[in-house]
Coordinates of C-alpha atoms and ligand atoms in Angstrom, one line a residue:
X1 CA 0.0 0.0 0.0
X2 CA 1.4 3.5 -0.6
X3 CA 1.9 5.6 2.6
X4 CA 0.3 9.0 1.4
X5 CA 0.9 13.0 3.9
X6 CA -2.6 13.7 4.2
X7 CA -3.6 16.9 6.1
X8 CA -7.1 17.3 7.9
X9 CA -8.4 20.8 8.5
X10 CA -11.2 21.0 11.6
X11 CA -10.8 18.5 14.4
X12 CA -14.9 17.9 14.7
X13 CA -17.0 14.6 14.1
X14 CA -16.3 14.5 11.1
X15 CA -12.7 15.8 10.5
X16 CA -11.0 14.0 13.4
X17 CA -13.0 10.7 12.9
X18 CA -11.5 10.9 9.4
X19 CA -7.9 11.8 10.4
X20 CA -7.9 9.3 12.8
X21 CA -9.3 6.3 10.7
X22 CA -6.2 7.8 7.6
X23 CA -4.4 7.2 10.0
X24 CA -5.5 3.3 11.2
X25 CA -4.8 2.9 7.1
X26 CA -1.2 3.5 7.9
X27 CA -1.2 7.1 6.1
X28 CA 1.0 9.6 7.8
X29 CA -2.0 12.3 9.3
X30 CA -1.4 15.9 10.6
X31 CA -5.2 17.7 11.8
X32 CA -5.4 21.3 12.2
X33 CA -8.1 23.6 14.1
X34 CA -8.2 26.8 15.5
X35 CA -9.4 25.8 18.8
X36 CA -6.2 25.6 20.5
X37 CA -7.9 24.0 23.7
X38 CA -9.2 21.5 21.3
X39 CA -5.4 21.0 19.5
X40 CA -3.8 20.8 23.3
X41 CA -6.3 18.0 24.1
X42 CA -6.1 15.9 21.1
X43 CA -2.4 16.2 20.9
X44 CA -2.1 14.5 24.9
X45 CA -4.6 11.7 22.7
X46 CA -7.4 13.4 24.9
X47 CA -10.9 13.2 22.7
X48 CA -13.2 16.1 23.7
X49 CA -16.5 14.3 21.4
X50 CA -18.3 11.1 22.3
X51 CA -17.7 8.7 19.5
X52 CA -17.7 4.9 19.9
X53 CA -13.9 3.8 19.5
X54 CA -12.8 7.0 18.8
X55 CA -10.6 7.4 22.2
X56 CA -8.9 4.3 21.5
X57 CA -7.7 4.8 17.6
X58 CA -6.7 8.3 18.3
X59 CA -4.5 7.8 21.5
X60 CA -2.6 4.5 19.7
X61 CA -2.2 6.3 16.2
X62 CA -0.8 9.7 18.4
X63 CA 1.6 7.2 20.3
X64 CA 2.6 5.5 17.6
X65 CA 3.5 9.0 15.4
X66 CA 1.1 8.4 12.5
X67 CA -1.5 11.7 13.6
X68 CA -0.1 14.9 14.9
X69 CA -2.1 18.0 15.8
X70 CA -1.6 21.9 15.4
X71 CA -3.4 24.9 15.4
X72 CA -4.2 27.7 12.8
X73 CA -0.3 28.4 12.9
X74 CA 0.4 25.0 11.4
X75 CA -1.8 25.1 8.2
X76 CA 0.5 26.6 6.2
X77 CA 2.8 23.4 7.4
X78 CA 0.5 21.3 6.9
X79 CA -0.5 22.0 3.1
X80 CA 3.6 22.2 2.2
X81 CA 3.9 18.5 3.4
X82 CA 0.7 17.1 2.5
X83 CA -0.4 15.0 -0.7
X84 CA -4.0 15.5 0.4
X85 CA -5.6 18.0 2.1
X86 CA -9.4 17.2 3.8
X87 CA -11.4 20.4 4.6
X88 CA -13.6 19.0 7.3
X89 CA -15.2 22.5 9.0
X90 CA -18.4 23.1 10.0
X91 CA -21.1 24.6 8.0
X92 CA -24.1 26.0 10.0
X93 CA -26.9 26.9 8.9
X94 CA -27.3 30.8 8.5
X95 CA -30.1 32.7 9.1
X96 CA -32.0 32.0 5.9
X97 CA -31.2 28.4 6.0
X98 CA -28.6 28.4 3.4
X99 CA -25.3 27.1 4.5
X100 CA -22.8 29.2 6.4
X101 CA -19.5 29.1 4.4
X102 CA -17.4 31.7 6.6
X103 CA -15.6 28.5 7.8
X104 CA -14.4 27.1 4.8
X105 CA -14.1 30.1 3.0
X106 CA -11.2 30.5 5.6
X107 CA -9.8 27.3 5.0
X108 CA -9.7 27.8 1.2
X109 CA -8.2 31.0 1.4
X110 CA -5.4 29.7 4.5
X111 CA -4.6 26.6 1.8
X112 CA -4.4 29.3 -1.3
X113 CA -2.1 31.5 0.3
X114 CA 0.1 28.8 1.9
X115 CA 0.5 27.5 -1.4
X116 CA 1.5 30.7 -2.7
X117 CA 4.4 31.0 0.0
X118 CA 6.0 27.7 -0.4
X119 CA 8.9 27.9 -2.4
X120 CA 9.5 24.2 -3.3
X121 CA 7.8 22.9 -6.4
X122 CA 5.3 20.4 -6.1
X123 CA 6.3 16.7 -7.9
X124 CA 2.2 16.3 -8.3
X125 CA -0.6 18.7 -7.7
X126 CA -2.0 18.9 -4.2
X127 CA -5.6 17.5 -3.9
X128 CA -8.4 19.9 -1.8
X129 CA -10.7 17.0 -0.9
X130 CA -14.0 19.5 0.5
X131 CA -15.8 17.2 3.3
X132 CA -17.8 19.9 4.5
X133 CA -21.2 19.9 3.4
X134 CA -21.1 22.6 0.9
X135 CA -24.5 23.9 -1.6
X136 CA -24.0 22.5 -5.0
X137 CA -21.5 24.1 -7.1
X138 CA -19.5 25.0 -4.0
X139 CA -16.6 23.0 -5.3
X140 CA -15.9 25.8 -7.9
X141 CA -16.2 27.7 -5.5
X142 CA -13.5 26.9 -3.0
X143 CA -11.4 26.3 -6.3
X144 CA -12.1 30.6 -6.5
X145 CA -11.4 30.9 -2.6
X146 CA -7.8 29.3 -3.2
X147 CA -7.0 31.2 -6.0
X148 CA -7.8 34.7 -4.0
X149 CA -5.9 33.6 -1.1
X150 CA -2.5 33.2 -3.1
X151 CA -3.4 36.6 -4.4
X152 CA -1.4 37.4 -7.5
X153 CA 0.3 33.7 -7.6
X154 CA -3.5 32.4 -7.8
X155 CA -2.8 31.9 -11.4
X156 CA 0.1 29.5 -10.7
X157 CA -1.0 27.1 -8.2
X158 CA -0.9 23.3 -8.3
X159 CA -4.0 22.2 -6.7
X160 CA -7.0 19.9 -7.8
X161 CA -10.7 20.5 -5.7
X162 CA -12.3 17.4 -5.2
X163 CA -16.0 16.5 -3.6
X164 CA -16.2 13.4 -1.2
X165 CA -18.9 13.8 1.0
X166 CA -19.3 12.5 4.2
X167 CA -21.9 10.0 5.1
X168 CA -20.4 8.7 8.7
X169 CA -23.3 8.4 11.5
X170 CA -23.0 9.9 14.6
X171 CA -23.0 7.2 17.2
X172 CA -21.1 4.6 15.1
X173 CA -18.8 6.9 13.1
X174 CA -15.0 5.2 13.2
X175 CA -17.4 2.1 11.6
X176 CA -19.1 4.1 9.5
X177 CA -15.9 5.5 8.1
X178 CA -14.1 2.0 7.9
X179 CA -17.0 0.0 6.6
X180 CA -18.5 2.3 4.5
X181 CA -21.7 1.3 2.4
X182 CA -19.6 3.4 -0.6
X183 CA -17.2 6.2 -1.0
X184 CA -17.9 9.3 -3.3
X185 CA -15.6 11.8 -4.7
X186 CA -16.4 14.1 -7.5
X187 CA -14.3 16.5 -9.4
X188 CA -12.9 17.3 -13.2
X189 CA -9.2 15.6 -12.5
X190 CA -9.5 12.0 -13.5
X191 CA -5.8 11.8 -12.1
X192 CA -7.1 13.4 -8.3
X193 CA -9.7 10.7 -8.9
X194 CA -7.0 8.3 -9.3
X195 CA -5.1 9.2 -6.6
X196 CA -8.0 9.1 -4.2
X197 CA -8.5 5.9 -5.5
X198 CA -4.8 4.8 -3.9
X199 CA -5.4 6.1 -0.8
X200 CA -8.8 4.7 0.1
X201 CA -7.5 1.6 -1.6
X202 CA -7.5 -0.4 2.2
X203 CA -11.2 0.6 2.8
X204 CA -11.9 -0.4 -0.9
X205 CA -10.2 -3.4 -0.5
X206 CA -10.9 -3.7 2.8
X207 CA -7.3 -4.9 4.1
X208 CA -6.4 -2.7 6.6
X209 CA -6.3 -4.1 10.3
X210 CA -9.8 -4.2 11.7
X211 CA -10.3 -4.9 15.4
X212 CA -13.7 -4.5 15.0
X213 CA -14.0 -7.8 13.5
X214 CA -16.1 -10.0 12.1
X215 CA -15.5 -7.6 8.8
X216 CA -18.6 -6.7 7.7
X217 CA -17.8 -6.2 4.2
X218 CA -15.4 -7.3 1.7
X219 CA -15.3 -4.4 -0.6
X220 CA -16.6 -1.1 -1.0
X221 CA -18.2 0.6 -4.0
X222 CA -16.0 3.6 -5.0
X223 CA -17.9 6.1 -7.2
X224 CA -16.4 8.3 -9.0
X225 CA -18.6 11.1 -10.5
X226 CA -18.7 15.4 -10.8
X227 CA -18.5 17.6 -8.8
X228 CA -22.0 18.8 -8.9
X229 CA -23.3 15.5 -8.8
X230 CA -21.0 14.5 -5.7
X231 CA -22.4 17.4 -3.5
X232 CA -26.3 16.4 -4.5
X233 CA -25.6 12.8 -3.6
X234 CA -24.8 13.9 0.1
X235 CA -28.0 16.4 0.0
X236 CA -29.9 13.6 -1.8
X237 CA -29.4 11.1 0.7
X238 CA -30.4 13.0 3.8
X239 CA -32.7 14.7 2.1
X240 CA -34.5 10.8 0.8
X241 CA -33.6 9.5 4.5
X242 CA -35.5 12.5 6.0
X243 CA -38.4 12.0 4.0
X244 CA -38.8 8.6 4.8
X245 CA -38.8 9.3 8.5
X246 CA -41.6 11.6 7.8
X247 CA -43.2 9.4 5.8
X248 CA -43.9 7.0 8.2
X249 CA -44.4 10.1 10.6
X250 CA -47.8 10.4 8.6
X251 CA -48.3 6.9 8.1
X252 CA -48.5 6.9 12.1
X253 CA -50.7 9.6 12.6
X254 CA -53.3 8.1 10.5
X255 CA -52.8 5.0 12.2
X256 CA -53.9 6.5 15.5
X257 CA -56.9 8.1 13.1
X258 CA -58.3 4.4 12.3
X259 CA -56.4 2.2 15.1
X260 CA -54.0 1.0 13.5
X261 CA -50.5 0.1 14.7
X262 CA -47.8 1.7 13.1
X263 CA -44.7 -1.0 14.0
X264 CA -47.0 -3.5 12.4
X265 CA -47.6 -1.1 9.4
X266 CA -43.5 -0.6 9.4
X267 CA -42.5 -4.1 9.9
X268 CA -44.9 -5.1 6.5
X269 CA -43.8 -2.5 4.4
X270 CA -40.4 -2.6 5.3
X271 CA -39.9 -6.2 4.4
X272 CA -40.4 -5.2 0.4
X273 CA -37.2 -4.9 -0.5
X274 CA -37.9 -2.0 -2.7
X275 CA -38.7 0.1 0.7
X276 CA -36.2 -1.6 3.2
X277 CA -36.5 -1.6 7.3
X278 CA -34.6 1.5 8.4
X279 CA -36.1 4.7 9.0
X280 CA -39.4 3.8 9.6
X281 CA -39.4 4.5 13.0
X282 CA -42.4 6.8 13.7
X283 CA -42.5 9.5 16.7
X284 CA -41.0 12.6 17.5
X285 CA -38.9 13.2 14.4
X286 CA -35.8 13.9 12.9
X287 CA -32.9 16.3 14.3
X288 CA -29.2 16.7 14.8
X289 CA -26.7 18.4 12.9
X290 CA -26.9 17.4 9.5
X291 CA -31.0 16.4 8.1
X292 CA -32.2 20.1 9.5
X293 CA -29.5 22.2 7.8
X294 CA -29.0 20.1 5.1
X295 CA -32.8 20.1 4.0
X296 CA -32.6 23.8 4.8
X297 CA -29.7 24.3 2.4
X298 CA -31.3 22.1 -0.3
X299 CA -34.4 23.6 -0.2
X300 CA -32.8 27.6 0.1
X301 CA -30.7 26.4 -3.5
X302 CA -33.9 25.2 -4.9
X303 CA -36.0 28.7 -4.4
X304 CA -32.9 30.6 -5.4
X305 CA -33.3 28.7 -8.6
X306 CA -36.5 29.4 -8.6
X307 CA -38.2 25.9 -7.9
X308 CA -40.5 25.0 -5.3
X309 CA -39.3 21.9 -3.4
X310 CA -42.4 20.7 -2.6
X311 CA -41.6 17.0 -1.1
X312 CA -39.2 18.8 0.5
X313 CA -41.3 21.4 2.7
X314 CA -44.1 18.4 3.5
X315 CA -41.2 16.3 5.2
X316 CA -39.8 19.5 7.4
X317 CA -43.7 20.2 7.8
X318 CA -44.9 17.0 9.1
X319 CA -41.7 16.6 11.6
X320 CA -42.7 19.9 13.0
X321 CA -46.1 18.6 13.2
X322 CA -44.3 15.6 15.5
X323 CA -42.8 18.1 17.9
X324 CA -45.9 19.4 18.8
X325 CA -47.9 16.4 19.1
X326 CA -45.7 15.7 22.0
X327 CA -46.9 18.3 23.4
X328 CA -50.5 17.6 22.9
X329 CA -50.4 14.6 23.7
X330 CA -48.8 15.7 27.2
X331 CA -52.0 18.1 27.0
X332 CA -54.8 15.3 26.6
X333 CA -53.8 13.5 29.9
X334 CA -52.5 16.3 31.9
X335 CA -54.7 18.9 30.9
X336 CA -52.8 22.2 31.7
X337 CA -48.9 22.2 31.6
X338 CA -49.1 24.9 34.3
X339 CA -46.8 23.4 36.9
X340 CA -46.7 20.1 35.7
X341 CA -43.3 18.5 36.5
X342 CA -42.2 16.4 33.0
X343 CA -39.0 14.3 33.1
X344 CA -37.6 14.0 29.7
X345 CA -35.6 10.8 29.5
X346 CA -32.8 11.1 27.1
X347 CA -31.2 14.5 25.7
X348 CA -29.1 13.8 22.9
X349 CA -30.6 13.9 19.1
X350 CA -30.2 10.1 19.0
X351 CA -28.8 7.5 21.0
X352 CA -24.5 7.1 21.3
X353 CA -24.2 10.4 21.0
X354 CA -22.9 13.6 22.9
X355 CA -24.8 15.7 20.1
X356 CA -27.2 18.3 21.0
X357 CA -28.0 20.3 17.8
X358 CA -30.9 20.6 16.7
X359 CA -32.1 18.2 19.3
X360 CA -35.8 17.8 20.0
X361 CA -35.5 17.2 23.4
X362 CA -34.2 21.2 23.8
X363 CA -37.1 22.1 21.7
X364 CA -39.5 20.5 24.1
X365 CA -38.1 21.6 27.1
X366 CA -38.5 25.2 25.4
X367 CA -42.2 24.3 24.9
X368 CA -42.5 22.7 28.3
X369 CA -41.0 26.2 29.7
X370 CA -43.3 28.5 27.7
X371 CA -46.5 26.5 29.2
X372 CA -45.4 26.8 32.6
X373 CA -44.3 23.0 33.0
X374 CA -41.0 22.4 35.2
X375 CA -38.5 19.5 32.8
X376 CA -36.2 17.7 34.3
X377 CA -33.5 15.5 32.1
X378 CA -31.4 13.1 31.9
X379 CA -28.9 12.0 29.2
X380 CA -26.2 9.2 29.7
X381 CA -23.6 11.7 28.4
X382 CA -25.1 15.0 27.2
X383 CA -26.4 16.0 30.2
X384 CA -23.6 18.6 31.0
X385 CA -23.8 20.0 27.5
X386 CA -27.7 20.5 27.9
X387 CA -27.6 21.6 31.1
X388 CA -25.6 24.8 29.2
X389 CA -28.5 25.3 26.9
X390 CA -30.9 24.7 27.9
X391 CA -31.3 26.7 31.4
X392 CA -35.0 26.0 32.3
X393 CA -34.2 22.5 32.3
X394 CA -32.8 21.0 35.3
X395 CA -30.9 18.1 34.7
X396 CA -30.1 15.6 36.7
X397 CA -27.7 12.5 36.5
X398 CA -30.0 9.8 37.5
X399 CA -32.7 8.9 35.1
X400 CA -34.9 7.8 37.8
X401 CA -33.8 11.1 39.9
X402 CA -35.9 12.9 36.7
X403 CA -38.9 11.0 37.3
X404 CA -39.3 10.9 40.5
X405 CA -42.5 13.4 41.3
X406 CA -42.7 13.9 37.6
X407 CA -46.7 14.1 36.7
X408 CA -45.5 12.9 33.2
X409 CA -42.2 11.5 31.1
X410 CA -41.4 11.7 27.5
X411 CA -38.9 9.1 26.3
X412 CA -37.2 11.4 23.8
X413 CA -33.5 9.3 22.9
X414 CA -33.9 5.8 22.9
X415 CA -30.3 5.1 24.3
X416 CA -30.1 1.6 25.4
X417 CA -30.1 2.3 29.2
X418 CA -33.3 4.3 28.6
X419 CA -35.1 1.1 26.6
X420 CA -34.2 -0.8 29.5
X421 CA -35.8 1.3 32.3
X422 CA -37.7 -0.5 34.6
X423 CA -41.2 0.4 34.4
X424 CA -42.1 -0.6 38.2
X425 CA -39.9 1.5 39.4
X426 CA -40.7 4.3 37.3
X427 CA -44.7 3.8 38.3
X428 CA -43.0 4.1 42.2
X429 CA -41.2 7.3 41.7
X430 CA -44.0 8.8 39.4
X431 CA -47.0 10.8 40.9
X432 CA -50.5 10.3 38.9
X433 CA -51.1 10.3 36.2
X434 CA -47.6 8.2 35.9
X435 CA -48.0 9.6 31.7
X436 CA -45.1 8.0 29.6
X437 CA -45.1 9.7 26.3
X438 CA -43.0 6.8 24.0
X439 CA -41.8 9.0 21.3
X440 CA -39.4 6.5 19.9
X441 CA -41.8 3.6 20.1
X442 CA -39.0 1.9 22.2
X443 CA -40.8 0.1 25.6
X444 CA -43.0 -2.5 25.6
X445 CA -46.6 -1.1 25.7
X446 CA -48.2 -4.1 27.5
X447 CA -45.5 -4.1 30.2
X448 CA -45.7 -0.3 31.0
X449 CA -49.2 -0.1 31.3
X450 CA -49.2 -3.6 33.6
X451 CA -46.5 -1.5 35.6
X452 CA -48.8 0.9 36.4
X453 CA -47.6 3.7 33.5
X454 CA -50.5 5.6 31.3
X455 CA -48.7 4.6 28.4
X456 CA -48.8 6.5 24.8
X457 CA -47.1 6.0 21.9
X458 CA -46.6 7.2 18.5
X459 CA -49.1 5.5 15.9
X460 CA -50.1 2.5 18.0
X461 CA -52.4 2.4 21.4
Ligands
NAD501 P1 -17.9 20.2 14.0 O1 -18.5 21.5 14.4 O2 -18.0 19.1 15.0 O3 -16.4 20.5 13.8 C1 -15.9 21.5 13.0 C2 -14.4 21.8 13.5 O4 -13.8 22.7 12.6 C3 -14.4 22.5 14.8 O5 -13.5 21.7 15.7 C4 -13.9 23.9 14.5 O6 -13.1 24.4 15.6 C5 -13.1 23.7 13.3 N1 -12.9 24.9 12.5 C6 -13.9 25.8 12.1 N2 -13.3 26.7 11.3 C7 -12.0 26.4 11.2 C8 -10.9 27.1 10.6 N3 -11.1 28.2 9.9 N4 -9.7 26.5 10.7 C9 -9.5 25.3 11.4 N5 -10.5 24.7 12.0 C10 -11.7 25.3 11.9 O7 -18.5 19.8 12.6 P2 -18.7 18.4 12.0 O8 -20.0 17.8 12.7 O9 -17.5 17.6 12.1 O10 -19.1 18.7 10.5 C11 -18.2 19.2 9.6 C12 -18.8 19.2 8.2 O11 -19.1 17.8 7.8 C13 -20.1 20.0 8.1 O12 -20.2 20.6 6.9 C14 -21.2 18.9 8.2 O13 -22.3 19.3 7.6 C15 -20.5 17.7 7.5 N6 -21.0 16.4 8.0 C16 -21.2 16.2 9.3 C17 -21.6 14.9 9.7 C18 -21.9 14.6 11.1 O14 -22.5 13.5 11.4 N7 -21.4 15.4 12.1 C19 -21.9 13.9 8.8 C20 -21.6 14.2 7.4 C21 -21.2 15.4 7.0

């Protein structure tokens, strides 16, 4: 296998979970951010985000010299001694809902102008591989960015920009990004193509010690395509996976119209093979940091283009609708909120995860808050993080610690210690009605209401 310099910019989910699995390939890895706390923690192999595995790849490839860390000061660095350069910064949404480019704007600009400076000549050109979820056509863009940084040498540069989105999961993202269902990369440079190729060749191939054996896989589709087209696959996909969540959002609220039950209705249609199991869970929606912004930013380019994105507004529509049909159905048994105590169990946006953006559970406890109810949480490992943002919630580090007086409880992240509650003693610590609003579907409905629970679910009984 050949050894390739590869340089990571932004130490986030995405950028370090990359770096670090570049490196587990045996490819020599230098990250940069500009948090410096961030840099100083990482470099002592100390991982600031909770990611399955992460801890344990990052500390052995620091200890064994294969991934470094620097701050802003070492970009410049970094782009001189690198083959390939991954731009893995965030990209917000802004105001409007299009995507906030400030971040890799920078980047671009930083890589341009330390290209400019170096004084060696490159043997090959230096590949820009964009990670960042970017608006279609961005990839021209940052081709501009680069140029404008090296100022007056913009004309000279040797640099090709290439596409590969990211499609890791939060939760299970050093697998994700080892065993991945297929790698994209997009760009005009059949020989950047080539070269990415080489250096996903152990993931392709998949040769590369595992550890997280058995190996699930025993190659990986590599698609090579534009770069338009490699930017609308990432939008495509969340955008189809959102959809489908909503989908089944308004299956389930018609299934409550004629009693039906919706994890019957799932399970039948999701054994067609044309429609498939996954993401048919109904309840309270879809968050996080990537299907909101990213549906926001696909639907901003489509008005800006002047086309209505129909599909696209009914799936953000009806997973509103969700959010608020906790609430209501908190209403129908509690009748006021007014000084109601609700424990929401679970904080994060899904389960084996630190991640709060976009999370529903801080959109509820906003609710909760406006109608005069008192919230109390509990999250496995957000809990500090939410306990920052979420000030009217008091959070606690015991799940049954939030239930106990609570009138009501909304299972919002169906983290595997949460599933496994023990409805007895949640009917103990719970004062009447003893509510538990299911919105992930995820106890047992016979067992919670023999415990003593008013159960209520999402599309079934
Ligand atoms: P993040 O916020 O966790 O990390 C971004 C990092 O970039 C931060 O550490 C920040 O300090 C650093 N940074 C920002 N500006 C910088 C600059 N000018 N120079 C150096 N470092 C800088 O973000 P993330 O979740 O890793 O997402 C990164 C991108 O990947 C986004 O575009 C996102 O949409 C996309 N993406 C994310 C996921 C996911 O699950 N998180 C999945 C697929 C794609």
């Amino acid at each position: 296998m050949e050894e390739f310099n590869v340089g990571v910019i932004g130490c986030g989910y995405v950028g370090l979970v990359t770096g670090a699995c570049m490196a587990h390939l045996g490819h020599r890895v230098a990250c940069v951010d500009r948090d410096e706390g961030r840099v100083a923690q990482l470099s002592a192999g100390r991982v600031q985000i909770y990611e399955p595995d992460l801890d344990a790849l990052v500390g052995r490839n620091v200890r064994e010299g294969r991934l470094s860390f620097a701050g802003s000061g070492g970009l410049a660095r970094v782009v001189r001694e690198s083959d390939v350069v991954f731009v893995a910064v965030g990209t917000p949404p802004g105001e409007d809902g299009s995507a906030d480019l400030s971040s890799v704007a920078a980047v671009a600009r930083g890589i341009g102008e330390a290209l400019a400076k170096s004084t060696a000549p490159r043997s090959v050109p230096l590949i820009v591989v964009n990670k960042s979820t970017v608006p279609v056509g961005s990839g021209d863009h940052v081709s501009m960015l680069i140029r404008e940084g090296a100022g007056n040498r913009g004309e000279d540069l040797d640099f090709r920009v290439v596409s590969s989105p990211e499609f890791l999961r939060e939760g299970s993202a050093v697998y994700d990004s080892l065993f991945p269902d297929r790698i994209v990369v997009g760009g005009d440079s059949r020989e950047a193509l080539d070269r990415l190729r080489e250096l996903y060749e152990p993931v392709v191939q998949q040769t590369f010690p595992s550890g997280l054996d058995p190996r699930p896989k025993t190659t990986v589709p590599f698609v090579t395509t534009d770069l338009a087209s490699a930017e609308m696959i990432k939008y495509a996909a969340n955008a189809f996976l959102a959809t489908k969540i909503s989908f089944i959002n308004e299956i389930s609220n018609l299934c409550e119209l004629v009693g039906a039950d919706v994890s019957s209705v799932a399970y039948g249609i999701g054994l067609d093979e044309r429609i498939g199991p996954r993401f048919l869970g109904a309840g309270i929606g879809w968050g996080g940091s990537c299907f909101p912004k990213d549906i926001a930013a696909l639907r901003s380019t489509a008005r800006e283009r002047g086309h209505d994105p129909v599909l696209l507004d009914a799936a953000v529509a009806v997973n509103e609708g969700q959010r608020r049909r906790v609430i209501s159905k908190l209403q129908d048994d509690l009748g006021t909120l007014e000084g109601k105590r609700v424990a929401l169990l679970g904080l994060a946006f899904k389960p084996n995860t630190d991640d709060l953006r976009e999370a529903p559970s801080l959109e509820i406890a906003r609710a909760l808050d406006a109608r005069g109810a008192r919230a109390a949480g509990y999250d496995p490992v957000a809990g500090k993080a939410a306990a920052r943002l979420a000030p009217a919630l008091s959070v606690v580090f015991d799940p049954y610690e939030a239930l106990a007086g609570a009138h009501a409880a909304v299972l919002v992240t169906e983290w595997e210690e949460i599933r496994n509650l023990d409805p007895a003693r949640m009917a103990r610590v719970m004062e009447p009605p003893k509510l538990l609003v299911d919105g992930r579907n995820a106890m047992d409905p016979a067992a919670a209401r023999e415990a003593g629970l008013l159960y209520r679910g999402f599309g079934r009984g």
